[in-house]
Short mmCIF file of C-alpha atoms in Angstrom, two decimals:
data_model
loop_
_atom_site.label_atom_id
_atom_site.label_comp_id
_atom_site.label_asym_id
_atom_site.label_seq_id
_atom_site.Cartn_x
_atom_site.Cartn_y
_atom_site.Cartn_z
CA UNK N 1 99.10 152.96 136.30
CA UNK N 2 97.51 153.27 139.28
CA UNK N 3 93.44 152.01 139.32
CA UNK N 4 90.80 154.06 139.87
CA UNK N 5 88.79 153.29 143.23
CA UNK N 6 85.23 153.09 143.53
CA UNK N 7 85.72 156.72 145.30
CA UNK N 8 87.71 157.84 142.25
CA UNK N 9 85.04 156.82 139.82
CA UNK N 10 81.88 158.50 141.27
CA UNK N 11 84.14 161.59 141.94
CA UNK N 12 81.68 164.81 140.52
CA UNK N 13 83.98 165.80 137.62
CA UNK N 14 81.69 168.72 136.68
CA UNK N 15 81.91 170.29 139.59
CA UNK N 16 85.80 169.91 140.14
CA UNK N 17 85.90 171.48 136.54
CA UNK N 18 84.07 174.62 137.84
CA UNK N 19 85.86 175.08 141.47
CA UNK N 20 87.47 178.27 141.78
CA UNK N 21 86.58 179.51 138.60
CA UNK N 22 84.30 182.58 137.64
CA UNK N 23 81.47 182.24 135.42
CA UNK N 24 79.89 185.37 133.26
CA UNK N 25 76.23 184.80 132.54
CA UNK N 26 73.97 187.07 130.34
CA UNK N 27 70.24 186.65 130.60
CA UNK N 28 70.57 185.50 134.14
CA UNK N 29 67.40 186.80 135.26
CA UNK N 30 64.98 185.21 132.72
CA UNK N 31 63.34 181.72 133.31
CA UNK N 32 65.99 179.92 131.84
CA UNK N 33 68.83 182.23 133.40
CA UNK N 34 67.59 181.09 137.12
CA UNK N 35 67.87 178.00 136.69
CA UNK N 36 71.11 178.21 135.20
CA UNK N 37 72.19 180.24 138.18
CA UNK N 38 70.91 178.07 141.10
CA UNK N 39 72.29 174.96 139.99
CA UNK N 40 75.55 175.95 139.11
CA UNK N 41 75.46 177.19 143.03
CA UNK N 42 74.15 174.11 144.11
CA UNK N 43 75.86 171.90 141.76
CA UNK N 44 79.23 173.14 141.91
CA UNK N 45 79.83 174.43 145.50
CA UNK N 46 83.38 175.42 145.22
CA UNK N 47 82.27 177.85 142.26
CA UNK N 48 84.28 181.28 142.73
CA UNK N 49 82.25 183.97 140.90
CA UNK N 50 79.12 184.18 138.98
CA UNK N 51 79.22 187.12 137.22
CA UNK N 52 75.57 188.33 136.25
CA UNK N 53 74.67 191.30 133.64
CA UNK N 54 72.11 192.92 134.73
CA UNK N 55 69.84 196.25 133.88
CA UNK N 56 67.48 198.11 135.24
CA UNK N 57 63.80 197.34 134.00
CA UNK N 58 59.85 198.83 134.27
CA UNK N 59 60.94 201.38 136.98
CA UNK N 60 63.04 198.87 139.22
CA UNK N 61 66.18 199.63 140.10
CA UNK N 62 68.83 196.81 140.34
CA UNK N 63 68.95 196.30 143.65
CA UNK N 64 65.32 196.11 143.69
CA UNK N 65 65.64 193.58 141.06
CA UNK N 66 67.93 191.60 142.60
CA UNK N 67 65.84 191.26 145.77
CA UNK N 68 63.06 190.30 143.69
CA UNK N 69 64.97 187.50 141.90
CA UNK N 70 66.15 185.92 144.98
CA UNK N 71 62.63 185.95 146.72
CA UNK N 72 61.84 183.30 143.86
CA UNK N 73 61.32 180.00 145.65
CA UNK N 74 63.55 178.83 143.45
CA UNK N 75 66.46 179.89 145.26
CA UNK N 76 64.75 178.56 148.84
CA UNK N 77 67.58 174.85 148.76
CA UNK N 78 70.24 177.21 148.68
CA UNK N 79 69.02 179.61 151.41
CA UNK N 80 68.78 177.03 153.59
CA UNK N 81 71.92 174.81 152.96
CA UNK N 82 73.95 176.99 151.52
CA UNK N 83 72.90 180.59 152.18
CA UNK N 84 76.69 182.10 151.46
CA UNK N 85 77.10 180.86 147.76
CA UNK N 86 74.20 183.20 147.14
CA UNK N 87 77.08 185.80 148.03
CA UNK N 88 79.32 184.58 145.02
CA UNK N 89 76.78 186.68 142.57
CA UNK N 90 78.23 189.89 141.30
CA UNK N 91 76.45 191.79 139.70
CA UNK N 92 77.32 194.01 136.45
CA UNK N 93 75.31 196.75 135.70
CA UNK N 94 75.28 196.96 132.08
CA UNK N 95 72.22 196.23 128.97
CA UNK N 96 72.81 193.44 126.07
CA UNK N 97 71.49 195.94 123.56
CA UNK N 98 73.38 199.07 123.78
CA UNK N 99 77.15 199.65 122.82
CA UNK N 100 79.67 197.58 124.54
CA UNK N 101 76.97 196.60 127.04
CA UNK N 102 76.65 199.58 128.76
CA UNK N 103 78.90 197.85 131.27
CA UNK N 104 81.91 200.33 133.22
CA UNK N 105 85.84 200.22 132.58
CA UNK N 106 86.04 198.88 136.14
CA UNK N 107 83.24 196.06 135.56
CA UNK N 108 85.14 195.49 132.25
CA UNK N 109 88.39 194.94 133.34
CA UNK N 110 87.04 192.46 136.42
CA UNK N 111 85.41 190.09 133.52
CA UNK N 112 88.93 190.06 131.75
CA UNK N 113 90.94 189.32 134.58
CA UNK N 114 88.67 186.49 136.07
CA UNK N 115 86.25 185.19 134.02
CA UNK N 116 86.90 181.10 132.15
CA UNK N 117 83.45 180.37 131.23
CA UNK N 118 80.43 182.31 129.52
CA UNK N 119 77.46 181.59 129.05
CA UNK N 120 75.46 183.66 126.41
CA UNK N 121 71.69 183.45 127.22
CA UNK N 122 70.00 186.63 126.27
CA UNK N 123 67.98 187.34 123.60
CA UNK N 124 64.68 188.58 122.56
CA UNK N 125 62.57 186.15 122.98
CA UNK N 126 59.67 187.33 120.93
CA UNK N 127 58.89 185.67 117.98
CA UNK N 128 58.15 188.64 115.79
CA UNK N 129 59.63 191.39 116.65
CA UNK N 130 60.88 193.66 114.79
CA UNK N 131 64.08 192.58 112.24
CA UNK N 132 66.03 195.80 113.73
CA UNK N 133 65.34 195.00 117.40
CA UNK N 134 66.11 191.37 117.12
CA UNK N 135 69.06 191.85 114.95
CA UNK N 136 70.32 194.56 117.99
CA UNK N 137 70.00 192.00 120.84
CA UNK N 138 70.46 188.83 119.16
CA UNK N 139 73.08 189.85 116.32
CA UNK N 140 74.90 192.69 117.68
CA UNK N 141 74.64 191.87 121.35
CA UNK N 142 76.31 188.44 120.51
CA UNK N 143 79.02 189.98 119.11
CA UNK N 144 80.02 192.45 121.39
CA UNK N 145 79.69 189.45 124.12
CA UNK N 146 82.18 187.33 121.39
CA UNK N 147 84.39 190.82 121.26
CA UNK N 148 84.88 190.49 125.29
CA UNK N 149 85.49 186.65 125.20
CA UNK N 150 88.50 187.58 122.99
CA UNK N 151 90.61 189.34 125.71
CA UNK N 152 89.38 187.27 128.89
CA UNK N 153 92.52 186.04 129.92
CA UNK N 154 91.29 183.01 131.70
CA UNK N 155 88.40 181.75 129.03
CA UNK N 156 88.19 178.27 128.47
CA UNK N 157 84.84 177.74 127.10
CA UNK N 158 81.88 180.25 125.70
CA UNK N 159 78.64 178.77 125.84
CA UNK N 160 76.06 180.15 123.27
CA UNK N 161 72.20 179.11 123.73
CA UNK N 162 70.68 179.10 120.50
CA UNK N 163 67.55 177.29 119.37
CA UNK N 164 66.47 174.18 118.35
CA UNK N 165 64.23 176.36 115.79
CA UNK N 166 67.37 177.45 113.90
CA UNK N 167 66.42 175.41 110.76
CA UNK N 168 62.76 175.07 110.13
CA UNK N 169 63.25 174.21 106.62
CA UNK N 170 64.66 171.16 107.45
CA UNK N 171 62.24 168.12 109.22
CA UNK N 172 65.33 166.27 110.76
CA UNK N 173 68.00 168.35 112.58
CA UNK N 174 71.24 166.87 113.43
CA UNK N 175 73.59 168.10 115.81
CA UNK N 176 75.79 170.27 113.31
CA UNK N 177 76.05 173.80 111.20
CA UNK N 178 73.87 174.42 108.71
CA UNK N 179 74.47 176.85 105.98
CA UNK N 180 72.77 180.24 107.01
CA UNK N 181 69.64 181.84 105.95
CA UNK N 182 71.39 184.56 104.08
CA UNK N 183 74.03 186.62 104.04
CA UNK N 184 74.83 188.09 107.92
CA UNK N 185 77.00 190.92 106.51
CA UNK N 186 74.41 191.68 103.65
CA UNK N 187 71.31 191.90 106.27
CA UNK N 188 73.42 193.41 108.51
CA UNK N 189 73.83 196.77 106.06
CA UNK N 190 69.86 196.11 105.69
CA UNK N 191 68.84 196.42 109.09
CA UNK N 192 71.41 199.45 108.84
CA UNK N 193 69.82 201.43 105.93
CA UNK N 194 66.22 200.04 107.43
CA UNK N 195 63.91 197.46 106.63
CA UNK N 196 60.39 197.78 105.61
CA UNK N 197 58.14 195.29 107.12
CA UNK N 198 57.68 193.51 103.32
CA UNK N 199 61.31 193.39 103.05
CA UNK N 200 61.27 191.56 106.46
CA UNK N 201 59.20 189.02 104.81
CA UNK N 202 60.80 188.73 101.65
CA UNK N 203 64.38 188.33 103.71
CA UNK N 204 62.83 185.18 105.98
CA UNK N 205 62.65 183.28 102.66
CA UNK N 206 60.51 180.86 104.81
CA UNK N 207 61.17 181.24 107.77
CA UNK N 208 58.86 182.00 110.49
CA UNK N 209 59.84 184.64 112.00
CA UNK N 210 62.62 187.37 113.43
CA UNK N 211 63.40 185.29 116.31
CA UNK N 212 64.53 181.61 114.25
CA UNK N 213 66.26 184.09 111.55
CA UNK N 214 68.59 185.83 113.47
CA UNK N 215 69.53 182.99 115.80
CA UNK N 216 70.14 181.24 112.96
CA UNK N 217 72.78 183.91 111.61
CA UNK N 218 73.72 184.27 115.06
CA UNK N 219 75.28 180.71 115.13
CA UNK N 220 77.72 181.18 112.26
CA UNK N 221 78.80 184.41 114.15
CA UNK N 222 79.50 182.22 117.28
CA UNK N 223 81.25 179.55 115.33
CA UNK N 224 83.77 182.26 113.92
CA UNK N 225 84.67 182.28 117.51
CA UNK N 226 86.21 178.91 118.14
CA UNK N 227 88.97 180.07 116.15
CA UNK N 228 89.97 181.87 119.22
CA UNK N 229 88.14 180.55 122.25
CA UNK N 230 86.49 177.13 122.45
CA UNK N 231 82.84 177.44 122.15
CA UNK N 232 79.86 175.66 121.70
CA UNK N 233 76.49 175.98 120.91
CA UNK N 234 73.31 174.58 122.92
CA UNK N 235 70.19 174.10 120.63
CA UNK N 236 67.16 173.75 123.18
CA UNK N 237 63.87 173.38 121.83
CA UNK N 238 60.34 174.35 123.67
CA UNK N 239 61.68 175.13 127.26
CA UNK N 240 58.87 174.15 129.58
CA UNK N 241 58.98 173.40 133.59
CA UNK N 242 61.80 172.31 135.86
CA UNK N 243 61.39 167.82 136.13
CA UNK N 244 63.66 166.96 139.07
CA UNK N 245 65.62 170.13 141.11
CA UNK N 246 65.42 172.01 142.72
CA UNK N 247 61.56 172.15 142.78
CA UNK N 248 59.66 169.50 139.90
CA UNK N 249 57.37 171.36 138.31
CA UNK N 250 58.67 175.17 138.44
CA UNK N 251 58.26 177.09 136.06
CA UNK N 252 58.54 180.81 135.68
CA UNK N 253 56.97 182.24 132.55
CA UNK N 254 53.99 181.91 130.15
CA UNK N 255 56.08 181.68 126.99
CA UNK N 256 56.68 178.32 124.86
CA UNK N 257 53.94 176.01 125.39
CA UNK N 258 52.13 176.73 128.41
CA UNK N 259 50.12 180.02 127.30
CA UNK N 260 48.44 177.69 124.25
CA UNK N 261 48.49 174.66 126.81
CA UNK N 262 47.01 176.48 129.43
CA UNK N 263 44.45 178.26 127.14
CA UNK N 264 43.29 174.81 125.65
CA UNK N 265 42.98 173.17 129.58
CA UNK N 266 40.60 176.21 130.22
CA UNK N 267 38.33 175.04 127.26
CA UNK N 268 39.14 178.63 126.07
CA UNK N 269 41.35 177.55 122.82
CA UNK N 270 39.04 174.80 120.96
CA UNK N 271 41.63 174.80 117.34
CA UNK N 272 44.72 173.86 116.08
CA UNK N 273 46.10 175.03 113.26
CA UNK N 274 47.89 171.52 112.15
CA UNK N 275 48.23 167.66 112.98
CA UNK N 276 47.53 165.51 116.24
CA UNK N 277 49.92 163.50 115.51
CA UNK N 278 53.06 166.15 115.07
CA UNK N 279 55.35 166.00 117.60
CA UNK N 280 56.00 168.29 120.55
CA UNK N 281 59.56 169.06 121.20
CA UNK N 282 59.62 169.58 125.10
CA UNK N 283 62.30 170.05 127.45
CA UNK N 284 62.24 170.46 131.25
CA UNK N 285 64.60 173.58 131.85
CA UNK N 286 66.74 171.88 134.44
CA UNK N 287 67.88 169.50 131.63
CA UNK N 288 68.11 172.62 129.42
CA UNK N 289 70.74 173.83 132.32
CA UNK N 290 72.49 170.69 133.48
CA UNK N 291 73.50 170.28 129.73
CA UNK N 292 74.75 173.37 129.22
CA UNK N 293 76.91 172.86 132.50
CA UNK N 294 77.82 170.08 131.58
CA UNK N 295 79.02 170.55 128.02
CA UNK N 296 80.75 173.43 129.30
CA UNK N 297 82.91 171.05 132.12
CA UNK N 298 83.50 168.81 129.32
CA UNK N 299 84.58 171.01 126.30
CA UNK N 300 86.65 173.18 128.52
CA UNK N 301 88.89 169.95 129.86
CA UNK N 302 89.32 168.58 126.43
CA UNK N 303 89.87 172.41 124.91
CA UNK N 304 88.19 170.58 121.52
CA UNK N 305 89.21 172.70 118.18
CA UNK N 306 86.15 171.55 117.00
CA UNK N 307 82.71 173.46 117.67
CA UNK N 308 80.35 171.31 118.62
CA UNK N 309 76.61 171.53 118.71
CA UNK N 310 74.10 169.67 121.41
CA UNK N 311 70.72 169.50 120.51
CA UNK N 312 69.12 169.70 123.85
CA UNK N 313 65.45 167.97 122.54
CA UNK N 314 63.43 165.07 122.85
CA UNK N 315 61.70 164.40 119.43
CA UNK N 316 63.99 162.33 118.37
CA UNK N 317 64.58 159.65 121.31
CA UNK N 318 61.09 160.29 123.34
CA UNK N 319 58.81 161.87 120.90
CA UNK N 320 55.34 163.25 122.44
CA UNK N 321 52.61 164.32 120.47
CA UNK N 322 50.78 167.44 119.89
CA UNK N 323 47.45 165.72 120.49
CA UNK N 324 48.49 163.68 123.23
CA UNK N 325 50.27 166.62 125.12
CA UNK N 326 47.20 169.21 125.10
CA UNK N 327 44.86 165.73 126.28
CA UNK N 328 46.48 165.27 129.02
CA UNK N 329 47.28 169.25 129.97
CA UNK N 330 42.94 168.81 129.93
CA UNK N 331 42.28 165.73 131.70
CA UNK N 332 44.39 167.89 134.68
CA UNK N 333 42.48 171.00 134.86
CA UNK N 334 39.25 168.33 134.36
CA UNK N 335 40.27 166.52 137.34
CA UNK N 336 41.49 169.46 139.31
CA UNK N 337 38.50 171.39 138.44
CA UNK N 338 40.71 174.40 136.96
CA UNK N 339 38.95 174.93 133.92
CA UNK N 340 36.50 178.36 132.61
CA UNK N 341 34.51 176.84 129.88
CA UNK N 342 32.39 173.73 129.58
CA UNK N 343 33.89 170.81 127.98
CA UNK N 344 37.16 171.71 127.88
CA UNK N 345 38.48 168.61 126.60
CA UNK N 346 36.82 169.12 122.82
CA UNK N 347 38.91 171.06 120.20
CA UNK N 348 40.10 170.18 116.74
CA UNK N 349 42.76 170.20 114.43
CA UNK N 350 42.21 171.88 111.10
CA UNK N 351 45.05 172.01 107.93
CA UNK N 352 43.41 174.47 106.30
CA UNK N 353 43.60 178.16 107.38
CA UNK N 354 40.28 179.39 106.72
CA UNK N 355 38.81 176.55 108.62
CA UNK N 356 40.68 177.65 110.89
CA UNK N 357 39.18 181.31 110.92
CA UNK N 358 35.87 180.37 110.88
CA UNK N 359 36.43 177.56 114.10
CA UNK N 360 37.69 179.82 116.20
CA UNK N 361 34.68 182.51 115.11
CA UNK N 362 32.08 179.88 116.20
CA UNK N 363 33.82 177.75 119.03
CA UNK N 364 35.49 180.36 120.84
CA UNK N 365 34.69 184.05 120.39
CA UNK N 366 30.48 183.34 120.33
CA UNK N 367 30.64 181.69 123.21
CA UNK N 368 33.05 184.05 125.18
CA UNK N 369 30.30 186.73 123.81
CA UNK N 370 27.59 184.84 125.18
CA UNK N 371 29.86 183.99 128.58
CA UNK N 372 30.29 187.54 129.22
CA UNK N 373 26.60 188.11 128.56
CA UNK N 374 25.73 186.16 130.86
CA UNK N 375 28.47 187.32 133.96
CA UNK N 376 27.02 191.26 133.43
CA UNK N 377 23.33 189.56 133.68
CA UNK N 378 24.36 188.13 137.16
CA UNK N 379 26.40 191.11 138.58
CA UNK N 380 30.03 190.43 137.52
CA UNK N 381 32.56 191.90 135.31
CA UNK N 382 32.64 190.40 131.98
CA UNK N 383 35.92 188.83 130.85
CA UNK N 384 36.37 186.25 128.35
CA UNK N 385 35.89 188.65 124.80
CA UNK N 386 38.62 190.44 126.34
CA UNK N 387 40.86 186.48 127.30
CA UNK N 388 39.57 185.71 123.43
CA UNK N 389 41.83 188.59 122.23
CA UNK N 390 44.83 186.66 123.98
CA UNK N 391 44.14 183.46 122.71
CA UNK N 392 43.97 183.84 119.18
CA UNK N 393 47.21 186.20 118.97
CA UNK N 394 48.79 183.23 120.43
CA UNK N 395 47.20 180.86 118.46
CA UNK N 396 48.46 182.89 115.16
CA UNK N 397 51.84 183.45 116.64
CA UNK N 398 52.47 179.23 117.28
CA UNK N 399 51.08 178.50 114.06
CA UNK N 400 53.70 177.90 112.11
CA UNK N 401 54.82 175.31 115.31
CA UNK N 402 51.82 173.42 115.65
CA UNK N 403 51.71 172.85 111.38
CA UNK N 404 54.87 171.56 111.19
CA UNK N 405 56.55 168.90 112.91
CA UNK N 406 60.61 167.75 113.34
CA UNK N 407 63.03 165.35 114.15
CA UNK N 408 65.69 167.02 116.25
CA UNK N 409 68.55 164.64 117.43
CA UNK N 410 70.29 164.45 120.64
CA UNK N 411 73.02 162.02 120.14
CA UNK N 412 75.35 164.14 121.38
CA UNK N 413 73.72 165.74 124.51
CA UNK N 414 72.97 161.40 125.32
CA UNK N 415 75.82 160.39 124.69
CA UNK N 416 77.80 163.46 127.02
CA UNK N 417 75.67 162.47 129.74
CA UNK N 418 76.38 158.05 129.38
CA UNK N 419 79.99 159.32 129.85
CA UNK N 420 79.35 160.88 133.18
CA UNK N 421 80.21 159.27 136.74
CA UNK N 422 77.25 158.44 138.90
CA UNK N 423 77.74 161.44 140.97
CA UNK N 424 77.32 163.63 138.16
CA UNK N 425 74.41 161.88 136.41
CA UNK N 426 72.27 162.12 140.04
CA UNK N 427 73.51 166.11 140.31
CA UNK N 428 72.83 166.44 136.34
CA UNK N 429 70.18 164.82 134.82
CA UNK N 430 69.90 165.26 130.89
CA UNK N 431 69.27 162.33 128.45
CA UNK N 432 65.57 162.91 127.61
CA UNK N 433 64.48 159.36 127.39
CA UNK N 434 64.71 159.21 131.00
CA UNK N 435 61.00 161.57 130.87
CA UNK N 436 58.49 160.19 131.99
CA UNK N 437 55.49 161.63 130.32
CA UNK N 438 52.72 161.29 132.36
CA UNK N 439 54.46 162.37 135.14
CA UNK N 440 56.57 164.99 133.67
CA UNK N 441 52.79 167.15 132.62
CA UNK N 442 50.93 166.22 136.40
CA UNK N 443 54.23 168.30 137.82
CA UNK N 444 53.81 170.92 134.67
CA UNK N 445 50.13 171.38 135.51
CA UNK N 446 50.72 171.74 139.36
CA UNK N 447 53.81 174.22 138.40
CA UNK N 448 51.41 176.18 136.75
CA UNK N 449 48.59 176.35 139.29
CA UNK N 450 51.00 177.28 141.66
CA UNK N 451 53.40 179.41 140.48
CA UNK N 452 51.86 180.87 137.10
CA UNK N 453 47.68 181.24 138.44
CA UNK N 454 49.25 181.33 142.20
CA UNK N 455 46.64 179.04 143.02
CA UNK N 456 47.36 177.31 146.52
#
């Protein structure tokens, strides 16, 4: 045998695995879905195809949306070192939650012919919607997207993104199956007859909401699959801003912990439903993406007959707390003086619910009263009954989160990324205990000012 060289050895296996190979992404325009996008571009040069399902949306056209998506300064590395892999997106028209994807024969037979890897990132993403609308997207869309995997003659991997929320009854969560909530085929003829709101409740058994229950059934629907296609599933937990590339601190949404975050730095939120001390499960979304690349590189060399499961979290190896997250998302808007109320570093924690109730009554909506009582005195528009609204839906809407806390490990997602070549663990950071805290939340804080409040 021939030894490796030092040359062989930091040789960027990942991106030799994806060279000349198509990839079919769904959900490529949400937060996640760009980042997904631009570092398999960057990452893997020699990419062929990235093939990108896409639908029109509040009155823009695709091609409007498509210009929109690459005016994101997310995209601004590529543009100017590689401005023709931007060229290796095709689009195809088509919606995740409408038969057979509303994609053409033409766009249908293109996937078949070329596609080897998927990756399956769309979903509602709103916790409580409606048990018929999530089961449509996250149920049914799945499964047509499993249906086309099936007769792609060049798959070698499907990539499902789940959640690390998947099994809430459970405080530590290992990287494996559970058994499901209930019975898919049973609440599948549910949803089908229709579901009254009670019903809804009575079906969760628990859970929190539409959103954990049907990515929960979801996952035993994707690990049907691996009887015909390798696939795995990628469990992230609360998605927040990018940590290292292609710009620290991006971030492109309000949703998972910055609205509450946020909210709290503003002195606007003053109570927690819950513990200090439960833990936070954060994840920068360039880990989120690098893992999923990644595990797809790896699983589609070995072609594994066994579905695994990465837990892409950080509880369990580089636990932060509730408490100490929402200090220091305060001590920044203290320090950079972005802040609406006075004091914004006092709130509390309650356990009970009607504590709860009547905290929020006196700590936040009399003084937003009074606030706005006092901006029509002077001559401006009042505006903090109507933020007040905002806060507590959100605040009732992460309760369940911020009462409970979890143990989520990542043994596998660590140990995936030890095994990597220095090349690839420079081009794909993932192992969370390499977050730096501190750090990590001064970059979240500025990606907020700057990209969320567009504050210069």
């Amino acid at each position: 045998m021939v030894p490796l060289t030092i040359k062989d050895e930091e040789r960027p296996s990942v991106a030799e695995f994806y060279a000349g190979k198509s990839v079919f992404i769904t959900g490529g325009t949400g937060f996640l879905g760009k980042v997904f996008i631009e570092k398999l571009l960057y990452g893997c040069p020699d990419i062929d195809k990235i093939y990108m399902l896409i639908r029109e949306k509040k009155g823009l056209s695709i091609s409007e949306r498509i210009t929109q998506f690459f005016d994101n300064p997310l995209f601004d590395r590529l543009k100017e070192e590689r401005p023709a892999n931007l060229e290796k997106i095709v689009l195809i028209p088509g919606d995740i939650s409408i038969p057979n994807l509303g994609i053409s024969k033409e766009h249908e037979n293109i996937l078949v012919e070329n596609v080897s890897v998927i990756i399956h990132s769309a979903a509602t993403v709103k916790l409580n919607e409606p048990l018929a609308t999530a089961w449509k997207i996250n149920v049914e869309g799945t499964r047509v997207i499993l249906a086309l995997s099936r007769r792609m003659k060049r798959i070698e991997v499907f990539i499902h993104i789940s959640t690390a929320y998947t099994n809430t009854d459970r405080e530590l969560v290992e990287e494996i199956l559970y058994p499901p909530p209930a019975d898919i085929y049973k609440v599948h003829q549910m949803v089908k007859d229709g579901i009254s709101e009670e019903e809804t409740r009575k079906l969760l058994n628990g859970r929190p909401n539409t959103y954990t229950f049907t990515k929960s059934l979801t996952e035993h629907l994707v690990a049907e699959n691996q009887a015909y296609v390798p696939t795995i599933i990628v469990r992230p937990s609360i998605v927040a801003s990018v940590k290292d590339d292609p710009i620290r601190g991006w971030i492109g949404n309000w949703f998972g912990a910055t609205g509450l975050s946020v909210f709290t730095a503003k002195g606007l939120n003053r109570v927690f439903y819950g513990d200090a001390s439960n833990i936070l499960d954060l994840i920068p979304v360039d880990y989120v993406a690098n893992t999923v690349i990644v595990a797809g590189a790896k699983n589609g060399e070995e072609k594994s007959k066994e579905l695994k499961v990465y837990n892409c979290c950080s509880s369990s190896c580089n636990p932060i707390t509730l408490g100490t997250f929402m200090e220091m998302f305060t001590e920044d808007a203290v320090k950079e003086k972005s802040y609406d109320m006075l004091k914004p570093g006092w709130f509390v924690f309650t356990k009970y619910k009607w504590l709860m109730v009547l905290l929020i009554i006196l700590l936040q909506i009399i003084p937003a009263f009074l606030a706005d009582i006092y901006r029509f005195l002077i001559g401006k528009d009042p505006r903090f009954v109507k933020l007040q609204y905002l806060v507590t839906q959100t605040q009732f809407t992460v309760e369940y989160f911020t009462s409970h806390s979890w143990e989520m490990k990542a043994d596998r997602v660590r140990e995936m990324f030890a095994s990597l070549s220095p090349a690839d663990k420079h081009m794909f950071p993932c192992d969370p205990t390499n977050i730096n805290w501190t750090e990590y939340i001064r970059d979240y804080c500025w990606g907020v000012r700057h990209y969320l409040e567009k504050r210069k």
